[in-house]
Amino acid sequence: MSFTVHGIGVSGGIAIGRAHVLSRAQLEVPYLEIAEAETAAEQARFDNAIGRVRRELSDIASHIPDKAPPEFEAFLNVHLLILADPTLAEAPKALIAAQRCNAEWALKQQLDALLAQFEGIEDPYLRERKTDVMQVAERVLAALLLEAPGAAALTGQGAPADGAILVAHDLSPADVILFKRHRFASFITDVGGVTSHTAIVARSLGIPSIVALHHARDLVTEGETLIVDGDRGVVIVDPDAGVLAEYRLRREQWDLERQKLRRLKTTRAAALDGTRVELHANIELPDDVSEARDNGAAGVGLFRTEFLYLNRRDLPGEDEQYEAYRRVVTAMDGLPVTIRTFDLGADKALPGERASSTNPALGLRAIRLCLSEPLMFSSQLRAILRAAAHGPVRLLVPMLSSVHELDQTLHLVEEARRSLDRDGIAHDGTVPVGGMIEVPAAALSLGAFLKRLDFVSIGTNDLIQYTLAIDRTDDEVAHLYDPLHPAVLALVAGVIQGASRAGKPVAVCGEMAGDTALTRLLLGFGLRQFSMHPANLLSVKQAVLRTDLGLATQVARRMLRVQDPERLRALLERLNAG
Ligand code: PEP
Ligand code: MG
């Protein structure tokens, strides 16, 4: 029976495909990349877990209560036999070595392969043993997680087919970053907010996605046909032939529009009067650079470095970081690259840890965390300065709220420079240092920051979260998350104008920069540098090309004097008409 579910669209477009439903248990399996040198230790960890389960089962077998049914002992023996079978006890160790992955992941891969074999068995008794294999594997998994709890990560139930639609209760940013290795057509979740990092990564994948569907995971069954309309935030489950045909047509139209936009790739971004506007790309992984270049980005305006390091136990050393940044700088071929220092904490937990503070978004996050771990921070600073020897790099500091943090950071940058000099390692000593303005305190005391910084970048995602006291990851308050709130507009315009007056470059790199409904408004506030997901670049360029700057400035100024939400929306509509 066909029905629709409504949520919040976080990435536009239409996907039609079969559902791949993730269970909660599957989400608890972490994927972590391990170094070659860690292989033996990981295999030993797996052996320990097998040993622990063997002892558990033997212990249960020796304490069977008198009232237990007679088949109970046989059942335990079957489990012990399964546990001893090399397909479960040995094969995952080969996978650990071959795939350089953690034991949990290897076990899950092997389990998937075993379960797939059961599907082909006709004998109903033997087919039933599938449940036993699953139960034993789950015990081993529990033993592993007990020893080393890891980040929640995606694992597929068998390899999902290309073009499948992923249906989950919740996904962490670390889970979604793994999607870059799969080819899902879309993903939909029960919870989540529009500017959560999960949604941001979804947008960067360029696939339609919807969050806050509330019960989709329970309502949708594996393999069911789904239509995901990312623009309207609607999922149609098991659509009839007529609806399918209509959406196939709409998907073609959408693809056609995207193709037309591609013609703008090399067009200079300028308003109608010829004023130049710089459109940069936000990236999460070095591989994203190709998409940035394909969409004609004038630079990387925000490299969220922490994403590189989410699905692993440790932070990388200086050389590994340097190599990743150098790849991006070289691939951008002379175009500027803005590297943001780790913004870990809150919904992006430090590798190997779970967010522990009571209020993670207000806790030890971003620059606060970096300053509390000066060794870790210094190795990143050195890596960035070294990468700058290969092309124009700018260093961006997240979540500044007080100038003390900035002074400490600048001191550490200077230290990093000096230590590289001392070590005789090539680097660029003139890397500009900028700050993210994403805490209202920084926006309201901008002058003190501008004195010390070379440039600023407005992180509207957090600025809105902290101004309106709305958790950006919480779908229950998502309807209150409003970029058009007069307080938000005043802060954004104030920072753009304050920085411009001080002669310091200013960009917006939050999701507002990639929203075509806000392009003219931001231009009207005086913004000339935008940074957004590569997928949004060409549509924003189209909006820039059609902007009458004089009119935009006039309406934007009016909007700053208006407090009434309805009136603000009406003015924005007028600004965007024509
Ligand atoms: C922001 O807060 O707007 C921003 C760009 O940073 P992030 O989304 O990574 O927190
Ligand atoms: Mg931010």
Tab-separated table of C-alpha atoms in Angstrom, residues 7 14 18 32 37 40 66 103 119 123 162 173 190 196 275 334 392 410 483 518 536 552 574:
chain	number	residue	atom	x	y	z
A	7	GLY	CA	10.247	15.399	6.907
A	14	ILE	CA	14.611	13.287	-6.721
A	18	ARG	CA	14.858	0.384	-3.279
A	32	LEU	CA	37.859	2.145	11.733
A	37	ALA	CA	51.488	-2.082	12.238
A	40	ALA	CA	48.499	-8.159	14.725
A	66	ASP	CA	17.337	-28.131	36.236
A	103	ALA	CA	37.821	-6.431	14.169
A	119	GLU	CA	19.760	-17.602	1.735
A	123	ASP	CA	16.583	-27.377	3.778
A	162	ASP	CA	24.184	0.934	-6.176
A	173	PRO	CA	28.600	12.694	10.533
A	190	ASP	CA	14.008	9.752	11.443
A	196	SER	CA	23.573	19.262	11.408
A	275	THR	CA	30.976	43.693	-9.511
A	334	GLY	CA	47.322	28.021	-7.373
A	392	PRO	CA	48.298	29.801	-1.277
A	410	LEU	CA	48.385	33.124	17.422
A	483	PRO	CA	18.245	32.247	9.167
A	518	LEU	CA	19.581	34.277	0.354
A	536	ASN	CA	25.449	24.599	-4.897
A	552	ALA	CA	19.632	44.366	-3.477
A	574	ARG	CA	10.279	40.942	-3.522
